[in-house]
Coordinates of N, CA and C and ligand atoms in Angstrom, one line a residue:
X345 N 36.2 53.6 23.9 CA 35.1 52.6 23.2 C 36.3 51.2 23.3
X346 N 37.2 51.5 22.3 CA 38.0 50.1 21.8 C 38.3 49.5 23.2
X347 N 39.0 50.7 24.2 CA 39.6 49.6 24.8 C 38.7 49.3 26.3
X348 N 37.7 50.1 26.2 CA 36.6 49.3 27.0 C 36.6 47.6 26.8
X349 N 36.3 47.7 25.6 CA 36.0 46.1 24.8 C 37.0 45.3 25.2
X350 N 38.3 46.1 24.7 CA 39.4 44.9 25.1 C 39.8 44.5 26.6
X351 N 39.8 45.8 27.3 CA 39.8 45.2 29.0 C 38.5 44.2 29.5
X352 N 37.4 44.5 28.7 CA 36.4 43.4 29.0 C 37.0 42.0 28.5
X353 N 37.5 41.7 27.2 CA 37.7 40.6 26.5 C 38.8 39.8 27.4
X354 N 39.7 41.0 27.5 CA 41.3 40.4 28.5 C 40.4 39.8 29.7
X355 N 39.4 40.0 30.2 CA 39.0 39.7 31.9 C 38.3 38.6 31.5
X356 N 37.5 38.3 30.4 CA 36.8 37.3 30.1 C 37.4 36.3 29.7
X357 N 38.7 36.6 29.2 CA 39.7 35.5 28.7 C 40.5 35.0 29.7
X358 N 40.9 35.8 30.7 CA 41.3 35.3 31.9 C 40.4 34.4 32.8
X359 N 39.3 34.5 32.9 CA 38.4 33.6 33.4 C 38.3 32.3 32.6
X360 N 37.9 32.4 31.5 CA 38.1 31.2 30.4 C 39.0 30.4 30.8
X361 N 40.5 31.0 31.1 CA 41.7 29.7 31.3 C 41.7 29.4 33.1
X362 N 41.4 30.3 33.6 CA 41.0 29.9 35.0 C 39.8 28.2 35.0
X363 N 39.1 28.7 33.9 CA 37.8 27.4 33.8 C 38.4 26.2 33.5
X364 N 39.3 26.6 32.4 CA 40.2 25.2 31.5 C 41.0 24.4 32.8
X365 N 41.8 25.7 33.8 CA 42.5 24.7 34.8 C 41.7 23.8 35.5
X366 N 40.4 24.9 36.0 CA 39.9 23.7 36.8 C 39.4 22.5 36.0
X367 N 39.4 22.3 35.0 CA 38.4 21.4 34.3 C 39.5 20.1 34.1
X368 N 41.1 20.8 34.3 CA 41.7 19.7 34.4 C 43.0 19.9 33.3
X369 N 42.9 21.0 32.7 CA 43.8 21.5 31.7 C 45.7 22.1 32.7
X370 N 46.3 21.3 32.9 CA 47.6 21.3 33.6 C 48.9 22.0 33.1
X371 N 49.2 22.0 31.8 CA 50.0 22.5 31.1 C 50.3 23.6 31.0
X372 N 51.2 24.9 31.8 CA 51.1 26.2 31.9 C 51.4 26.4 30.3
X373 N 52.4 26.1 29.5 CA 52.3 26.5 28.2 C 50.7 26.7 27.4
X374 N 50.2 25.5 27.5 CA 48.9 25.5 27.3 C 48.2 26.8 27.5
X375 N 48.2 26.9 28.8 CA 46.9 27.7 29.3 C 47.7 29.3 29.0
X376 N 48.9 29.6 28.7 CA 49.3 30.7 28.5 C 49.1 31.0 27.0
X377 N 49.0 29.7 26.0 CA 48.7 30.3 24.8 C 46.9 30.5 24.7
X378 N 46.4 30.2 25.2 CA 44.9 30.6 25.7 C 44.6 31.9 26.0
X379 N 45.9 32.5 27.0 CA 45.7 33.9 27.5 C 46.2 34.9 26.3
X380 N 46.7 34.5 25.2 CA 47.2 35.4 24.1 C 46.6 35.3 23.1
X381 N 45.6 34.2 22.9 CA 44.8 34.3 21.4 C 43.9 35.2 21.7
X382 N 43.1 36.2 20.9 CA 42.0 36.7 21.1 C 40.5 35.7 20.6
X383 N 40.0 35.3 21.2 CA 39.1 33.8 20.8 C 38.1 35.0 20.3
X384 N 37.6 36.2 20.6 CA 36.5 36.7 20.2 C 36.6 37.4 18.6
X385 N 37.8 37.3 18.3 CA 38.2 37.6 16.5 C 37.9 36.9 15.6
X386 N 38.0 35.2 16.3 CA 37.6 34.1 15.5 C 36.1 34.0 15.6
X387 N 35.2 34.8 16.0 CA 33.6 33.9 16.4 C 33.1 35.0 15.7
X388 N 31.9 34.7 14.8 CA 31.1 35.9 14.1 C 30.8 37.0 15.2
X389 N 30.2 37.9 15.0 CA 29.9 39.5 15.4 C 28.8 39.2 16.2
X390 N 27.7 38.2 15.8 CA 26.9 38.0 16.8 C 27.0 37.7 17.8
X391 N 28.0 36.8 18.0 CA 28.4 35.6 19.0 C 29.3 35.9 19.9
X392 N 29.7 37.4 19.8 CA 31.2 38.0 20.1 C 30.6 37.7 21.9
X393 N 29.6 38.3 22.5 CA 29.2 38.4 23.5 C 29.7 37.1 24.2
X394 N 29.5 35.6 23.9 CA 29.8 34.0 24.3 C 31.3 34.4 24.0
X395 N 32.2 34.9 23.2 CA 33.3 34.1 22.7 C 34.1 33.5 24.0
X396 N 34.3 33.8 25.2 CA 34.5 33.3 26.0 C 33.8 32.2 27.1
X397 N 32.8 31.8 26.8 CA 32.4 30.8 27.1 C 33.0 29.5 27.0
X398 N 32.5 28.8 27.8 CA 33.5 27.0 27.7 C 32.3 26.3 26.5
X399 N 32.1 26.9 25.3 CA 31.4 25.8 24.1 C 31.4 26.0 23.5
X400 N 31.5 25.3 21.9 CA 31.4 25.6 20.5 C 30.1 26.8 20.1
X401 N 30.6 27.2 18.6 CA 30.0 28.2 18.6 C 29.9 27.9 16.7
X402 N 28.7 28.8 16.2 CA 28.8 28.8 14.8 C 29.6 29.5 14.1
X403 N 30.2 28.8 13.0 CA 31.3 29.8 12.4 C 30.4 29.9 10.5
X404 N 29.3 29.6 10.5 CA 28.8 30.0 8.9 C 29.1 28.1 8.6
X405 N 28.6 28.2 7.1 CA 28.8 27.5 6.4 C 28.7 25.8 7.3
X406 N 27.7 25.9 8.2 CA 27.7 24.5 9.0 C 28.7 24.0 9.6
X407 N 29.8 24.8 10.3 CA 30.4 24.4 10.6 C 30.8 25.2 12.0
X408 N 31.6 24.9 12.8 CA 31.7 25.4 14.4 C 33.5 25.4 14.7
X409 N 33.5 26.5 15.4 CA 34.7 26.8 16.3 C 34.7 25.9 17.3
X410 N 35.4 25.2 18.0 CA 35.3 24.3 19.3 C 35.2 24.3 20.4
X411 N 34.9 23.8 21.3 CA 35.0 24.3 22.7 C 36.1 24.3 22.9
X412 N 36.5 25.7 23.5 CA 38.1 25.6 24.5 C 38.8 24.8 25.1
X413 N 37.6 23.9 25.6 CA 38.0 22.7 26.5 C 38.8 21.7 25.6
X414 N 37.8 21.5 24.3 CA 38.3 20.6 23.6 C 39.7 20.7 23.1
X415 N 39.7 22.2 22.5 CA 41.0 22.5 21.9 C 42.0 22.9 22.8
X416 N 42.0 23.0 24.2 CA 42.7 23.0 25.1 C 43.4 21.5 25.3
X417 N 42.4 20.1 25.9 CA 42.8 18.9 26.0 C 43.4 18.4 25.0
X418 N 42.9 18.5 23.4 CA 43.8 17.6 22.6 C 45.4 18.6 22.0
X419 N 45.4 20.0 22.6 CA 46.7 20.7 22.3 C 47.6 20.1 23.5
X420 N 47.0 19.7 24.8 CA 47.7 19.2 25.6 C 48.3 17.8 25.4
X421 N 47.4 17.3 24.8 CA 47.7 15.5 24.4 C 48.9 15.7 23.4
X422 N 49.0 16.4 22.5 CA 50.1 16.6 21.8 C 51.2 17.0 22.5
X423 N 51.3 17.1 23.9 CA 52.8 17.2 24.2 C 54.1 18.0 23.3
X424 N 53.2 19.1 23.2 CA 54.7 20.0 22.5 C 55.6 20.5 23.4
X425 N 56.9 20.9 22.5 CA 58.0 21.4 23.4 C 58.2 22.2 22.4
X426 N 58.1 22.4 21.3 CA 58.3 24.0 20.5 C 58.8 24.1 19.1
X427 N 59.3 22.4 18.9 CA 60.0 22.7 17.6 C 58.8 21.7 16.6
X428 N 57.9 21.6 16.9 CA 57.3 20.1 16.1 C 56.7 21.2 14.8
X429 N 56.8 20.1 13.7 CA 56.3 20.5 12.8 C 54.6 19.9 12.8
X430 N 53.5 20.8 12.7 CA 52.3 20.1 13.1 C 51.5 20.0 11.7
X431 N 50.6 18.9 11.7 CA 49.5 19.4 10.2 C 48.3 19.2 11.3
X432 N 47.5 20.1 10.8 CA 46.0 20.2 11.4 C 45.2 19.7 10.3
X433 N 44.1 18.8 10.3 CA 43.3 18.8 9.1 C 41.9 19.3 9.6
X434 N 41.4 20.7 8.9 CA 39.9 21.0 9.6 C 40.5 22.2 10.2
X435 N 41.1 23.2 9.3 CA 40.8 24.6 9.6 C 39.8 25.5 10.4
X436 N 38.5 25.6 10.0 CA 37.5 26.1 10.6 C 38.0 27.5 10.8
X437 N 37.7 27.9 11.8 CA 37.8 29.2 12.4 C 39.4 29.9 12.4
X438 N 39.8 28.9 12.3 CA 41.7 29.1 12.7 C 41.9 29.3 14.0
X439 N 41.2 28.9 15.0 CA 41.3 29.3 16.8 C 42.4 28.3 16.6
X440 N 42.2 27.3 16.6 CA 43.0 25.9 17.1 C 44.4 26.1 16.5
X441 N 44.7 26.6 15.2 CA 46.1 26.8 14.2 C 46.2 27.8 15.1
X442 N 45.8 29.2 15.6 CA 46.5 30.1 16.5 C 46.9 29.9 17.6
X443 N 46.1 29.4 18.2 CA 46.6 28.2 19.7 C 48.2 27.7 19.3
X444 N 48.1 26.4 18.2 CA 49.0 26.0 17.8 C 50.7 26.8 17.8
X445 N 50.2 27.7 17.3 CA 51.3 28.4 16.6 C 52.4 29.2 17.1
X446 N 52.2 29.3 18.6 CA 53.1 30.1 19.7 C 53.7 28.8 20.2
X447 N 53.1 27.6 20.4 CA 53.8 26.3 20.8 C 54.4 25.7 19.7
X448 N 54.9 25.5 18.5 CA 55.3 24.9 17.9 C 56.4 25.4 17.0
X449 N 56.9 24.8 15.9 CA 57.9 25.3 14.9 C 56.8 25.6 13.4
X450 N 55.7 25.1 13.1 CA 55.6 25.4 12.3 C 53.9 24.7 12.1
X451 N 53.1 25.2 11.8 CA 51.2 24.9 11.6 C 51.2 24.8 9.9
X452 N 50.9 23.4 9.5 CA 50.3 23.3 8.3 C 48.5 22.9 8.5
X453 N 47.6 23.8 8.0 CA 46.5 23.8 8.4 C 45.1 23.3 7.4
X454 N 45.0 22.5 6.7 CA 44.1 22.0 5.9 C 42.3 22.1 6.3
X455 N 41.8 22.4 5.2 CA 40.3 22.7 5.3 C 40.0 22.9 3.8
X456 N 38.9 21.7 3.6 CA 38.0 21.5 2.5 C 37.1 22.4 2.2
X457 N 36.7 23.7 2.7 CA 35.7 24.8 2.2 C 36.7 25.9 2.3
X458 N 36.6 26.4 0.8 CA 37.6 27.6 0.8 C 37.3 28.4 1.3
X459 N 36.0 29.0 1.1 CA 35.2 30.4 1.9 C 35.8 30.2 3.6
X460 N 36.0 29.1 3.9 CA 36.3 29.1 5.6 C 37.7 29.5 5.6
X461 N 38.7 28.8 4.6 CA 39.8 29.0 4.6 C 40.5 30.2 4.7
X462 N 39.6 31.0 3.4 CA 39.9 32.6 3.2 C 39.5 33.1 4.5
X463 N 38.4 32.6 5.1 CA 38.2 33.7 6.5 C 39.1 33.6 7.3
X464 N 39.6 31.9 7.6 CA 40.7 32.1 8.3 C 41.6 32.5 8.2
X465 N 42.3 33.0 6.9 CA 43.7 33.7 6.3 C 43.5 34.8 6.7
X466 N 42.0 35.3 6.6 CA 42.3 37.1 6.8 C 42.3 37.2 8.4
X467 N 41.8 36.4 9.1 CA 41.9 36.4 10.5 C 43.4 36.5 10.8
X468 N 44.1 35.4 10.6 CA 45.2 34.6 10.9 C 46.5 35.4 10.2
X469 N 46.0 35.4 9.1 CA 47.5 36.2 8.6 C 47.7 37.4 8.3
X470 N 46.6 38.2 8.0 CA 46.5 39.7 8.1 C 45.8 40.5 9.2
X471 N 44.9 39.7 9.8 CA 44.7 40.8 11.3 C 45.6 40.5 12.3
X472 N 45.7 39.0 12.6 CA 46.7 38.9 13.6 C 48.1 38.4 13.4
X473 N 48.4 38.6 11.8 CA 49.5 38.3 11.4 C 50.6 37.4 12.2
X474 N 50.0 36.3 12.3 CA 51.0 34.8 12.4 C 51.4 34.5 11.7
X475 N 53.1 34.5 11.9 CA 54.2 34.2 10.6 C 54.4 32.2 10.3
X476 N 54.2 31.6 11.4 CA 54.2 30.6 10.9 C 53.2 29.3 10.6
X477 N 52.1 29.9 10.2 CA 51.0 28.9 10.0 C 50.8 29.2 8.7
X478 N 50.8 28.0 7.7 CA 50.2 27.5 6.2 C 49.0 26.9 5.9
X479 N 48.2 27.4 5.0 CA 47.0 27.3 5.0 C 46.4 26.7 3.6
X480 N 46.2 25.6 3.5 CA 45.6 24.7 2.4 C 44.6 24.2 2.3
X481 N 44.1 24.4 1.0 CA 42.4 23.9 0.6 C 42.7 22.8 0.2
X482 N 42.3 21.9 0.7 CA 42.1 20.4 0.2 C 41.7 19.5 0.7
X483 N 41.2 18.7 0.6 CA 40.6 17.2 1.1 C 41.4 16.6 1.7
X484 N 41.8 17.2 3.9 CA 42.6 16.4 4.7 C 42.7 14.9 5.0
X485 N 41.7 14.1 4.3 CA 41.4 12.8 4.6 C 42.6 12.4 3.7
X486 N 43.7 13.0 2.8 CA 44.7 12.5 2.3 C 45.8 13.0 2.6
X487 N 45.9 13.8 3.5 CA 46.9 14.3 4.5 C 47.6 15.4 3.4
X488 N 49.0 15.7 3.8 CA 49.6 16.4 2.9 C 51.4 15.9 2.5
X489 N 51.3 14.8 2.0 CA 52.1 14.0 1.6 C 53.7 15.2 0.9
X490 N 53.5 16.3 0.4 CA 54.4 17.2 0.2 C 54.9 17.6 1.1
X491 N 54.5 17.9 2.3 CA 55.3 18.7 3.9 C 55.3 17.5 4.6
X492 N 55.0 16.3 4.5 CA 55.2 14.7 5.2 C 56.5 14.9 5.6
X493 N 57.3 14.1 6.6 CA 56.6 13.7 7.5 C 56.3 14.6 8.8
X494 N 54.9 14.7 9.7 CA 55.1 15.8 11.1 C 55.3 15.0 11.8
X495 N 55.5 16.2 12.9 CA 55.4 15.2 14.3 C 54.4 15.0 14.9
X496 N 53.3 16.1 15.1 CA 52.2 15.6 15.4 C 51.0 15.9 14.0
X497 N 50.1 15.3 14.2 CA 49.0 15.4 13.5 C 47.7 15.6 14.6
X498 N 46.8 16.7 14.4 CA 45.7 16.6 15.0 C 44.7 16.8 14.0
X499 N 43.6 16.5 14.3 CA 42.6 16.2 13.3 C 41.6 16.8 14.0
X500 N 40.3 17.6 13.5 CA 39.4 18.5 14.4 C 38.2 18.1 13.9
X501 N 38.0 16.9 13.2 CA 36.7 16.5 12.4 C 36.3 15.3 13.0
X502 N 35.4 14.5 12.7 CA 35.5 13.3 13.6 C 35.3 12.5 12.4
X503 N 36.6 11.4 12.4 CA 36.9 10.4 11.4 C 36.1 9.2 11.5
X504 N 35.3 8.2 10.6 CA 35.2 7.1 10.7 C 36.1 6.3 11.6
X505 N 35.5 4.8 11.8 CA 36.5 4.2 12.8 C 37.7 3.8 12.3
X506 N 38.0 3.7 10.8 CA 39.3 3.5 10.1 C 40.2 5.0 9.9
X507 N 40.9 4.9 10.7 CA 41.8 6.3 10.7 C 42.4 6.4 9.1
X508 N 42.0 7.5 8.4 CA 43.0 7.1 7.2 C 44.2 7.2 6.9
X509 N 44.7 6.2 6.1 CA 46.2 5.7 6.2 C 47.1 6.7 6.0
X510 N 46.3 7.6 4.8 CA 48.1 8.4 5.0 C 48.1 9.1 5.7
X511 N 47.4 9.6 7.0 CA 47.3 10.5 8.2 C 48.4 9.5 8.9
X512 N 48.6 8.3 8.8 CA 49.1 7.5 9.5 C 50.3 7.4 9.2
X513 N 50.8 7.3 7.7 CA 51.7 7.1 6.7 C 52.9 8.5 7.0
X514 N 52.0 9.4 7.4 CA 52.8 11.0 7.1 C 52.9 11.2 8.7
X515 N 53.0 10.2 9.6 CA 53.6 10.6 10.7 C 55.1 10.2 11.2
X516 N 56.0 10.9 11.4 CA 57.3 10.9 11.5 C 57.1 9.8 13.0
X517 N 58.5 9.3 13.1 CA 58.9 7.9 13.9 C 59.1 8.9 15.2
X518 N 58.1 8.4 16.0 CA 57.6 9.1 17.4 C 56.8 10.1 17.7
X519 N 56.1 10.2 16.6 CA 55.0 11.3 16.2 C 53.7 10.5 16.8
X520 N 53.2 11.8 17.1 CA 51.9 11.8 17.8 C 50.3 11.8 16.9
X521 N 49.5 10.9 16.8 CA 48.2 11.5 16.5 C 47.0 11.9 17.3
X522 N 46.5 13.0 17.1 CA 45.2 13.0 17.9 C 44.0 13.2 17.4
X523 N 43.1 12.0 17.3 CA 41.9 11.7 16.0 C 40.5 11.4 16.8
X524 N 39.7 12.8 16.4 CA 38.4 12.0 17.2 C 37.5 11.0 16.2
X525 N 37.6 9.5 16.9 CA 37.2 8.6 15.8 C 35.9 7.8 16.3
X526 N 34.8 7.4 15.2 CA 33.7 6.6 15.4 C 32.5 6.9 14.5
X527 N 31.5 7.0 15.6 CA 30.6 7.3 14.8 C 30.3 8.7 13.9
X528 N 29.5 8.9 13.2 CA 29.4 10.3 12.4 C 29.0 11.5 13.1
X529 N 28.5 11.1 14.0 CA 28.1 12.1 15.5 C 28.3 12.1 16.6
X530 N 29.1 11.0 17.3 CA 29.7 10.9 18.3 C 31.2 10.5 18.1
X531 N 32.2 10.7 18.6 CA 33.3 10.1 18.3 C 34.0 9.7 20.1
X532 N 35.2 9.0 19.8 CA 36.1 8.8 20.7 C 37.6 9.4 20.8
X533 N 38.2 10.1 21.6 CA 38.9 10.9 20.9 C 40.5 9.8 21.0
X534 N 41.0 9.8 20.2 CA 42.0 8.3 20.1 C 43.4 9.5 19.8
X535 N 44.4 9.1 20.5 CA 45.3 8.9 20.6 C 46.4 7.8 19.8
X536 N 47.0 8.0 18.8 CA 47.8 6.9 17.9 C 49.5 7.5 18.3
X537 N 50.1 6.7 18.6 CA 52.0 7.1 18.8 C 52.7 6.0 17.9
X538 N 53.4 6.7 17.1 CA 54.2 6.0 16.4 C 55.5 5.7 16.6
X539 N 55.8 4.5 17.0 CA 57.2 4.1 17.7 C 57.7 2.9 16.7
X540 N 58.9 3.4 15.6 CA 59.1 2.3 14.8 C 58.4 2.2 14.1
X541 N 57.9 0.8 14.2 CA 57.2 0.6 12.5 C 56.0 0.1 13.4
X542 N 55.8 0.6 14.6 CA 54.5 0.2 15.3 C 53.6 1.4 15.9
X543 N 52.4 1.2 15.7 CA 50.9 2.2 16.4 C 50.7 1.9 17.5
X544 N 50.9 2.9 18.3 CA 50.0 2.6 19.9 C 48.9 3.4 19.9
X545 N 47.9 2.6 19.9 CA 46.5 3.2 20.2 C 46.2 3.6 21.6
X546 N 45.6 4.7 21.9 CA 44.9 4.7 23.5 C 43.7 5.8 23.2
X547 N 43.0 6.0 24.5 CA 41.4 6.5 24.2 C 41.8 7.6 25.4
X548 N 40.8 8.9 24.8 CA 41.0 9.9 25.8 C 39.0 10.4 26.2
X549 N 38.5 9.5 26.1 CA 36.7 10.0 26.4 C 36.6 10.3 25.1
X550 N 35.0 10.3 25.1 CA 34.1 11.1 24.2 C 34.1 12.0 23.7
X551 N 33.9 12.6 22.8 CA 33.4 14.0 22.1 C 32.6 14.3 20.9
X552 N 32.3 15.5 20.7 CA 31.3 15.6 19.9 C 31.9 16.4 18.3
X553 N 32.2 16.1 17.4 CA 33.0 17.0 16.1 C 32.3 16.8 14.9
X554 N 32.3 17.9 13.9 CA 31.5 18.1 12.7 C 31.8 16.7 11.8
X555 N 31.6 16.1 11.0 CA 32.0 14.9 10.4 C 33.5 15.3 9.7
X556 N 34.3 14.3 9.5 CA 35.5 14.5 8.3 C 34.9 13.8 7.2
X557 N 34.7 14.9 6.3 CA 34.0 14.6 5.0 C 35.4 14.4 3.8
X558 N 35.4 13.5 3.4 CA 36.1 13.6 2.1 C 36.3 11.9 1.9
X559 N 36.8 11.6 0.9 CA 37.4 10.5 0.3 C 37.8 9.5 1.2
X560 N 38.5 9.6 2.4 CA 38.6 8.5 3.4 C 37.8 8.9 4.6
X561 N 37.2 10.1 4.4 CA 36.2 10.3 5.4 C 34.9 10.1 5.1
X562 N 33.7 10.7 6.1 CA 32.5 10.5 5.2 C 32.3 11.0 4.2
X563 N 31.1 10.0 3.5 CA 30.4 11.0 2.6 C 29.7 12.0 2.8
X564 N 29.8 13.4 1.8 CA 28.8 14.6 2.2 C 27.2 14.2 2.4
Ligands
SAH1384 N1 40.0 23.4 14.1 C1 38.7 24.5 14.0 C2 37.6 23.7 14.2 C3 37.3 22.9 13.5 S1 35.4 22.2 12.6 C4 38.9 25.8 15.0 O1 39.5 25.9 15.8 O2 37.7 26.5 14.7 C5 36.1 21.2 11.6 C6 36.1 21.6 9.7 O3 37.1 20.2 9.3 C7 35.5 22.1 9.4 O4 35.5 23.6 9.4 C8 35.3 21.2 8.3 O5 34.8 21.8 6.9 C9 36.7 20.7 8.2 N2 36.7 19.4 7.4 C10 35.7 18.7 7.3 N3 36.3 17.6 6.6 C11 37.8 18.0 6.3 C12 38.4 17.4 4.8 N4 38.3 16.0 4.6 N5 39.4 18.3 5.0 C13 40.0 19.5 5.7 N6 38.7 19.8 6.3 C14 37.9 19.2 6.4

């Protein structure tokens, strides 16, 4: 029975990756990462049947695992070569951290809800045994000064229009920050590149994330 389940999920995962390709994800390394990570392990049992559909799903405590296309798009925008130290704000299910794990040197993932971080720890570190992911429980709107600077920063919760300053200051020179920002309920995917003393901003279209809650985010 276990093998039948594995075969089924393998073929659904391949379909999902083909769909990501059709929707415009062209970075083969990113697509390969999606073939490797078992998304069904990150969703709640009740949603296993829908684990490989291209939509977000609830993971408890009012939070969601992001839509695969959005995870893929943000990962592609990060333009990873394999040597980067990356900070993720919003561990959630841990799925985005797992995708990053195979594409970078080290992932530092911050989550404000302890129970979610513990759930992600169980999946990422104990079940799937990723070795280059560090999970931290704190308000990610402060960043992680103790581990800075980061070559890449990815925020997977919606920020207010003013990007938290700590995130900008913890970005390495030549580094890139990807962050949804705007309204509490709908945002614009925003890319900020640090070149010397300059920050260069560009936009990648609309998106919908749960709010970034914290000192330099939204109120609870
Ligand atoms: N990257 C996740 C999806 C994140 S959902 C995945 O792959 O499944 C957004 C997450 O951000 C939620 O778990 C929420 O609790 C968390 N979050 C919101 N505000 C935060 C903050 N200030 N610091 C850290 N995590 C935060």
